């Protein structure tokens, strides 16, 4: 897309090219879009839950009060759906730097993919079905 | 395995300057968040599936050992988020590649300005929790017993 030419050091030449569609490209884009979303969702979550509230006075009753509200449930589900796929895709990218065998890479992709699906489904069920009234 | 040892050694020896340190910090912070997040998500799901285990775990997480880890996760999220935005901007704006060094320094600066006061605040929450426990004759270092949360058993 761009190159630094030797006769103009420090100058960058930008040449836009049209790339073919591929699922690798959509994952590349997903890493960036989920990143921008998580600047609000993940940093917001950290500041709200870990600074303004604190783990030192977190109780099940506090969770029940928050998950009595569908807005909070939606916030947490959105963050879950961004962070787990982003993090596991990132892990796959890192492992790809060390695993060069095509078959081993395919096994990794399948195992990590299944892990994403299982984690996201399990946690989504928990958030959706959580019943604040069931907490004593 | 040899390539992993090579990577660790060369990551320290290789003098790629600002861009290389940003890359390394982005990678380590991403892995650290992921490690924490996987535990956190499966643990939190227990609030629905197994409330007694969840109640016990959040009591355990009040231990300062976990508190220190929590401050570390805060650092990782803040740095990774700011540097991730920098990566994204540079990916879409190759014209800005010449500002690689400046932008990575701005990222580190922004991270420090925001992280340091937050870390002080989190640390003080930890201290006041421990002094409350001590005043009540307990200790914040004690590992809670699972049976203390029997009222949540299903
Ligand atoms: C808070 C906002 C976040 C932003 C802006 C962000 C942004 C990014 C970007 C732009 C990349 C590079 C992607 C690529 O090279 O294709 C990346 C990689 C990565 N991210 Fe995030 N991310 C965020 C949150 C997270 C979270 C919550 C996790 C953990 C669950 C995570 C784990 C990772 C990992 C493991 C990598 C791979 C690092 C590498 O290839 O060296 N990120 N992130």
Tab-separated table of C-alpha atoms and ligand atoms in Angstrom:
chain	number	residue	atom	x	y	z
A	1	UNK	CA	0.000	0.000	0.000
A	2	UNK	CA	2.836	2.354	0.697
A	3	UNK	CA	6.588	2.390	0.495
A	4	UNK	CA	9.418	4.579	1.675
A	5	UNK	CA	11.520	5.368	-1.390
A	6	UNK	CA	15.280	5.689	-1.041
A	7	UNK	CA	15.640	9.059	-2.762
A	8	UNK	CA	13.063	10.731	-0.527
A	9	UNK	CA	13.904	9.411	2.936
A	10	UNK	CA	11.145	9.955	5.459
A	11	UNK	CA	8.574	10.575	2.718
A	12	UNK	CA	5.865	7.986	2.323
A	13	UNK	CA	4.298	7.198	-1.025
A	14	UNK	CA	0.730	5.998	-0.707
A	15	UNK	CA	-0.790	3.901	-3.469
A	16	UNK	CA	-4.347	2.672	-2.883
A	17	UNK	CA	-4.987	-0.804	-4.214
A	18	UNK	CA	-8.138	-2.896	-4.353
A	19	UNK	CA	-7.790	-6.120	-2.407
A	20	UNK	CA	-9.846	-9.208	-3.006
A	21	UNK	CA	-12.317	-10.237	-0.356
A	22	UNK	CA	-11.087	-12.911	2.002
A	23	UNK	CA	-12.091	-14.051	5.410
A	24	UNK	CA	-8.634	-13.151	6.733
A	25	UNK	CA	-9.327	-9.564	5.752
A	26	UNK	CA	-12.654	-9.504	7.595
A	27	UNK	CA	-10.940	-10.822	10.716
A	28	UNK	CA	-8.268	-8.138	10.323
A	29	UNK	CA	-11.063	-5.548	10.117
A	30	UNK	CA	-12.895	-7.137	13.060
A	31	UNK	CA	-9.768	-6.726	15.238
A	32	UNK	CA	-9.836	-2.981	14.530
A	33	UNK	CA	-13.600	-2.399	14.753
A	34	UNK	CA	-13.947	-4.407	17.971
A	35	UNK	CA	-10.912	-2.510	19.286
A	36	UNK	CA	-12.602	0.845	18.713
A	37	UNK	CA	-15.829	-0.442	20.314
A	38	UNK	CA	-13.887	-1.789	23.287
A	39	UNK	CA	-12.187	1.560	23.851
A	40	UNK	CA	-15.626	2.498	25.244
A	41	UNK	CA	-16.869	-0.927	26.422
A	42	UNK	CA	-13.727	-2.410	28.014
A	43	UNK	CA	-12.179	0.790	29.380
A	44	UNK	CA	-15.668	1.871	30.527
A	45	UNK	CA	-16.175	-1.479	32.253
A	46	UNK	CA	-12.805	-1.239	34.020
A	47	UNK	CA	-13.429	2.314	35.235
A	48	UNK	CA	-17.045	1.718	36.313
A	49	UNK	CA	-16.614	-1.687	37.985
A	50	UNK	CA	-13.040	-1.498	39.262
A	51	UNK	CA	-12.533	2.185	40.156
A	52	UNK	CA	-15.898	3.881	40.772
A	53	UNK	CA	-17.208	0.644	42.282
A	54	UNK	CA	-14.557	-1.586	43.770
A	55	UNK	CA	-13.992	-5.334	43.938
A	56	UNK	CA	-13.367	-4.845	47.655
A	57	UNK	CA	-17.100	-4.320	48.230
A	58	UNK	CA	-18.510	-6.441	45.410
A	59	UNK	CA	-21.297	-8.825	46.455
A	60	UNK	CA	-23.738	-11.143	44.703
A	61	UNK	CA	-26.472	-8.655	45.716
A	62	UNK	CA	-24.636	-5.890	43.819
A	63	UNK	CA	-24.502	-8.109	40.709
A	64	UNK	CA	-28.211	-8.870	41.116
A	65	UNK	CA	-29.027	-5.149	41.318
A	66	UNK	CA	-27.040	-4.426	38.135
A	67	UNK	CA	-28.404	-7.388	36.189
A	68	UNK	CA	-31.920	-6.356	37.150
A	69	UNK	CA	-31.473	-3.859	34.326
A	70	UNK	CA	-31.488	-4.919	30.652
A	71	UNK	CA	-29.215	-1.997	29.793
A	72	UNK	CA	-26.440	-3.454	31.960
A	73	UNK	CA	-27.120	-6.939	30.611
A	74	UNK	CA	-26.796	-5.613	27.040
A	75	UNK	CA	-23.551	-3.754	27.879
A	76	UNK	CA	-21.991	-6.903	29.328
A	77	UNK	CA	-23.164	-9.105	26.446
A	78	UNK	CA	-21.772	-6.639	23.878
A	79	UNK	CA	-18.402	-6.589	25.648
A	80	UNK	CA	-18.402	-10.399	25.886
A	81	UNK	CA	-19.081	-10.797	22.155
A	82	UNK	CA	-16.251	-8.392	21.268
A	83	UNK	CA	-13.582	-9.354	23.786
A	84	UNK	CA	-13.555	-13.163	23.588
A	85	UNK	CA	-13.341	-13.409	19.764
A	86	UNK	CA	-10.822	-10.496	19.658
A	87	UNK	CA	-8.624	-12.008	22.352
A	88	UNK	CA	-8.690	-15.545	20.933
A	89	UNK	CA	-8.066	-14.327	17.380
A	90	UNK	CA	-5.130	-12.333	18.799
A	91	UNK	CA	-3.842	-15.489	20.491
A	92	UNK	CA	-4.144	-17.366	17.187
A	93	UNK	CA	-2.158	-14.606	15.437
A	94	UNK	CA	0.575	-14.865	18.056
A	95	UNK	CA	0.691	-18.686	17.865
A	96	UNK	CA	0.890	-18.447	14.062
A	97	UNK	CA	4.257	-16.768	14.521
A	98	UNK	CA	5.576	-19.995	16.060
A	99	UNK	CA	3.453	-22.750	14.493
A	100	UNK	CA	4.305	-23.113	10.804
A	101	UNK	CA	2.887	-26.545	10.102
A	102	UNK	CA	-0.385	-26.232	8.158
A	103	UNK	CA	-2.072	-29.188	9.847
A	104	UNK	CA	-1.144	-28.071	13.361
A	105	UNK	CA	-2.402	-24.591	12.564
A	106	UNK	CA	-5.716	-25.980	11.349
A	107	UNK	CA	-6.134	-28.007	14.559
A	108	UNK	CA	-5.365	-24.864	16.595
A	109	UNK	CA	-7.915	-22.846	14.630
A	110	UNK	CA	-10.609	-25.468	15.223
A	111	UNK	CA	-9.870	-25.856	18.952
A	112	UNK	CA	-9.728	-22.093	19.538
A	113	UNK	CA	-12.839	-21.561	17.399
A	114	UNK	CA	-14.801	-24.107	19.416
A	115	UNK	CA	-13.571	-22.472	22.612
A	116	UNK	CA	-14.869	-19.065	21.446
A	117	UNK	CA	-18.286	-20.504	20.568
A	118	UNK	CA	-18.588	-22.458	23.846
A	119	UNK	CA	-17.489	-19.522	26.016
A	120	UNK	CA	-19.698	-16.951	24.320
A	121	UNK	CA	-22.786	-19.198	24.378
A	122	UNK	CA	-22.285	-20.327	27.999
A	123	UNK	CA	-21.760	-16.776	29.315
A	124	UNK	CA	-24.596	-15.319	27.236
A	125	UNK	CA	-27.001	-17.914	28.648
A	126	UNK	CA	-25.811	-17.000	32.159
A	127	UNK	CA	-26.386	-13.266	31.662
A	128	UNK	CA	-29.756	-13.642	29.916
A	129	UNK	CA	-31.190	-16.197	32.345
A	130	UNK	CA	-29.721	-14.670	35.535
A	131	UNK	CA	-32.669	-14.053	37.832
A	132	UNK	CA	-32.081	-11.333	40.468
A	133	UNK	CA	-35.111	-12.561	42.433
A	134	UNK	CA	-33.380	-15.922	43.015
A	135	UNK	CA	-30.594	-14.278	45.049
A	136	UNK	CA	-31.303	-14.311	48.829
B	1	UNK	CA	10.440	-24.277	21.319
B	2	UNK	CA	13.786	-23.054	19.949
B	3	UNK	CA	11.901	-20.333	18.078
B	4	UNK	CA	10.185	-19.303	21.321
B	5	UNK	CA	13.511	-19.011	23.175
B	6	UNK	CA	14.916	-17.127	20.195
B	7	UNK	CA	11.940	-14.754	20.274
B	8	UNK	CA	12.246	-14.048	23.983
B	9	UNK	CA	16.003	-13.468	23.714
B	10	UNK	CA	15.841	-11.351	20.574
B	11	UNK	CA	12.884	-9.335	21.917
B	12	UNK	CA	15.254	-8.057	24.584
B	13	UNK	CA	18.428	-7.864	22.480
B	14	UNK	CA	16.992	-6.560	19.225
B	15	UNK	CA	17.334	-2.776	19.182
B	16	UNK	CA	14.216	-1.883	17.235
B	17	UNK	CA	13.512	1.074	19.517
B	18	UNK	CA	10.065	2.607	20.101
B	19	UNK	CA	8.092	0.580	17.555
B	20	UNK	CA	9.485	-2.698	18.854
B	21	UNK	CA	8.759	-1.877	22.498
B	22	UNK	CA	5.188	-0.883	21.589
B	23	UNK	CA	4.748	-4.156	19.704
B	24	UNK	CA	6.093	-6.185	22.625
B	25	UNK	CA	3.974	-4.318	25.198
B	26	UNK	CA	0.878	-4.684	23.002
B	27	UNK	CA	1.429	-8.433	22.704
B	28	UNK	CA	2.131	-9.040	26.403
B	29	UNK	CA	-0.780	-6.842	27.540
B	30	UNK	CA	-3.149	-8.604	25.106
B	31	UNK	CA	-2.133	-12.033	26.438
B	32	UNK	CA	-2.384	-10.880	30.058
B	33	UNK	CA	-5.901	-9.503	29.540
B	34	UNK	CA	-6.961	-12.680	27.741
B	35	UNK	CA	-5.665	-14.918	30.544
B	36	UNK	CA	-7.605	-12.889	33.100
B	37	UNK	CA	-10.697	-12.517	30.905
B	38	UNK	CA	-11.205	-16.239	30.285
B	39	UNK	CA	-11.185	-16.924	34.041
B	40	UNK	CA	-13.358	-13.864	34.703
B	41	UNK	CA	-16.025	-14.819	32.139
B	42	UNK	CA	-16.382	-18.467	33.246
B	43	UNK	CA	-16.349	-17.352	36.900
B	44	UNK	CA	-18.998	-14.676	36.371
B	45	UNK	CA	-21.244	-17.153	34.545
B	46	UNK	CA	-21.356	-19.007	37.875
B	47	UNK	CA	-23.446	-16.128	39.272
B	48	UNK	CA	-26.231	-17.900	37.383
B	49	UNK	CA	-25.098	-21.534	37.219
B	50	UNK	CA	-23.468	-21.958	40.647
B	51	UNK	CA	-24.025	-18.906	42.921
B	52	UNK	CA	-22.176	-20.414	45.889
B	53	UNK	CA	-18.948	-20.772	43.859
B	54	UNK	CA	-19.352	-17.240	42.513
B	55	UNK	CA	-19.928	-15.718	45.968
B	56	UNK	CA	-16.852	-17.569	47.293
B	57	UNK	CA	-14.689	-16.454	44.346
B	58	UNK	CA	-15.512	-12.754	44.676
B	59	UNK	CA	-14.674	-12.996	48.377
B	60	UNK	CA	-11.349	-14.590	47.418
B	61	UNK	CA	-10.647	-11.826	44.869
B	62	UNK	CA	-10.695	-9.266	47.710
B	63	UNK	CA	-7.385	-10.750	48.828
B	64	UNK	CA	-4.622	-8.187	48.127
B	65	UNK	CA	-2.753	-10.763	46.028
B	66	UNK	CA	-5.641	-10.622	43.559
B	67	UNK	CA	-5.901	-6.871	44.157
B	68	UNK	CA	-2.370	-6.395	42.836
B	69	UNK	CA	-3.251	-8.544	39.811
B	70	UNK	CA	-6.336	-6.387	39.249
B	71	UNK	CA	-4.178	-3.254	39.109
B	72	UNK	CA	-1.975	-5.072	36.574
B	73	UNK	CA	-5.007	-5.886	34.416
B	74	UNK	CA	-6.024	-2.225	34.591
B	75	UNK	CA	-2.568	-1.221	33.298
B	76	UNK	CA	-2.748	-3.825	30.529
B	77	UNK	CA	-6.226	-2.747	29.359
B	78	UNK	CA	-5.339	0.961	29.325
B	79	UNK	CA	-2.057	0.528	27.431
B	80	UNK	CA	-3.481	-2.043	25.011
B	81	UNK	CA	-6.537	0.117	24.283
B	82	UNK	CA	-4.545	3.300	23.584
B	83	UNK	CA	-1.886	1.525	21.538
B	84	UNK	CA	-4.588	-0.433	19.668
B	85	UNK	CA	-6.146	2.855	18.564
B	86	UNK	CA	-2.670	4.028	17.461
B	87	UNK	CA	-2.195	0.833	15.407
B	88	UNK	CA	-5.612	1.279	13.809
B	89	UNK	CA	-4.977	4.933	12.910
B	90	UNK	CA	-1.571	4.133	11.378
B	91	UNK	CA	-3.054	1.194	9.438
B	92	UNK	CA	-5.547	3.459	7.747
B	93	UNK	CA	-3.208	6.465	7.415
B	94	UNK	CA	0.174	5.371	5.978
B	95	UNK	CA	0.948	9.100	5.596
B	96	UNK	CA	1.400	9.152	9.363
B	97	UNK	CA	4.008	6.377	9.504
B	98	UNK	CA	6.758	8.957	9.821
B	99	UNK	CA	5.266	9.825	13.220
B	100	UNK	CA	5.808	6.278	14.525
B	101	UNK	CA	8.152	7.402	17.295
B	102	UNK	CA	6.172	10.485	18.336
B	103	UNK	CA	2.899	8.592	18.383
B	104	UNK	CA	4.300	5.764	20.492
B	105	UNK	CA	5.674	8.283	22.996
B	106	UNK	CA	2.298	10.063	23.133
B	107	UNK	CA	0.658	6.685	23.791
B	108	UNK	CA	3.010	5.921	26.690
B	109	UNK	CA	2.470	9.436	28.094
B	110	UNK	CA	-1.310	9.220	27.901
B	111	UNK	CA	-1.181	5.783	29.514
B	112	UNK	CA	0.907	7.038	32.452
B	113	UNK	CA	-1.226	10.144	33.021
B	114	UNK	CA	-4.389	8.053	33.232
B	115	UNK	CA	-3.041	4.903	34.876
B	116	UNK	CA	-1.077	6.419	37.788
B	117	UNK	CA	-3.999	8.176	39.555
B	118	UNK	CA	-6.239	5.135	38.939
B	119	UNK	CA	-3.618	2.818	40.445
B	120	UNK	CA	-3.354	5.059	43.527
B	121	UNK	CA	-7.144	4.962	43.926
B	122	UNK	CA	-7.339	1.160	43.531
B	123	UNK	CA	-4.459	0.728	45.955
B	124	UNK	CA	-6.181	2.892	48.545
B	125	UNK	CA	-9.407	0.837	48.200
B	126	UNK	CA	-7.285	-2.222	48.937
B	127	UNK	CA	-5.651	-0.660	51.996
B	128	UNK	CA	-8.933	0.546	53.485
B	129	UNK	CA	-10.521	-2.882	52.917
B	130	UNK	CA	-7.620	-4.505	54.776
B	131	UNK	CA	-7.772	-2.056	57.678
B	132	UNK	CA	-11.547	-2.610	58.002
B	133	UNK	CA	-10.990	-6.363	58.148
B	134	UNK	CA	-8.207	-5.909	60.686
B	135	UNK	CA	-10.379	-3.612	62.840
B	136	UNK	CA	-13.051	-6.340	62.879
B	137	UNK	CA	-10.466	-8.831	64.153
B	138	UNK	CA	-10.011	-10.604	60.801
B	139	UNK	CA	-7.414	-10.450	58.071
B	140	UNK	CA	-7.704	-9.573	54.396
B	141	UNK	CA	-5.108	-12.279	53.680
B	142	UNK	CA	-7.302	-15.116	54.971
B	143	UNK	CA	-8.646	-17.466	52.276
B	144	UNK	CA	-12.462	-17.600	52.680
B	145	UNK	CA	-14.042	-20.984	53.406
B	146	UNK	CA	-16.428	-22.373	50.780
B	147	UNK	CA	-18.930	-23.287	53.501
B	148	UNK	CA	-19.219	-19.601	54.504
B	149	UNK	CA	-21.418	-19.200	51.417
B	150	UNK	CA	-23.737	-22.143	52.019
B	151	UNK	CA	-26.775	-19.836	51.970
B	152	UNK	CA	-26.314	-19.581	48.172
B	153	UNK	CA	-26.237	-23.351	47.593
B	154	UNK	CA	-28.788	-24.565	45.091
C	1	LIG	C1	-9.707	-2.086	24.872
C	1	LIG	C2	-9.705	-1.907	23.587
C	1	LIG	C3	-8.836	-2.744	22.642
C	1	LIG	C4	-8.263	-2.259	21.512
C	1	LIG	C5	-8.371	-0.820	20.976
C	1	LIG	C6	-7.524	-3.346	20.890
C	1	LIG	C7	-6.851	-3.262	19.663
C	1	LIG	C8	-6.068	-4.250	19.123
C	1	LIG	C9	-5.434	-4.198	17.824
C	1	LIG	C10	-5.548	-3.049	16.819
C	1	LIG	C11	-4.719	-5.349	17.665
C	1	LIG	C12	-3.855	-5.741	16.467
C	1	LIG	C13	-4.664	-6.666	15.608
C	1	LIG	C14	-3.888	-7.218	14.427
C	1	LIG	O1	-2.658	-7.117	14.393
C	1	LIG	O2	-4.569	-7.734	13.522
C	1	LIG	C15	-4.897	-6.133	18.873
C	1	LIG	C16	-4.307	-7.358	19.097
C	1	LIG	C17	-4.566	-8.147	20.204
C	1	LIG	N1	-5.497	-7.902	21.192
C	1	LIG	FE1	-6.552	-6.211	21.423
C	1	LIG	N2	-7.655	-4.472	21.662
C	1	LIG	C18	-8.452	-4.161	22.744
C	1	LIG	C19	-8.849	-5.034	23.749
C	1	LIG	C20	-8.377	-6.342	23.916
C	1	LIG	C21	-8.840	-7.286	24.927
C	1	LIG	C22	-9.947	-7.008	25.956
C	1	LIG	C23	-8.094	-8.417	24.761
C	1	LIG	C24	-8.135	-9.711	25.541
C	1	LIG	C25	-9.219	-10.414	25.680
C	1	LIG	C26	-7.182	-8.207	23.654
C	1	LIG	C27	-6.254	-9.131	23.207
C	1	LIG	C28	-5.458	-8.974	22.091
C	1	LIG	C29	-4.444	-9.927	21.661
C	1	LIG	C30	-4.067	-11.240	22.367
C	1	LIG	C31	-3.886	-9.400	20.473
C	1	LIG	C32	-2.768	-10.009	19.617
C	1	LIG	C33	-1.470	-9.265	19.853
C	1	LIG	C34	-0.417	-9.584	18.820
C	1	LIG	O3	-0.737	-10.041	17.707
C	1	LIG	O4	0.765	-9.333	19.118
C	1	LIG	N3	-7.395	-6.932	23.150
C	1	LIG	N4	-5.738	-5.451	19.734
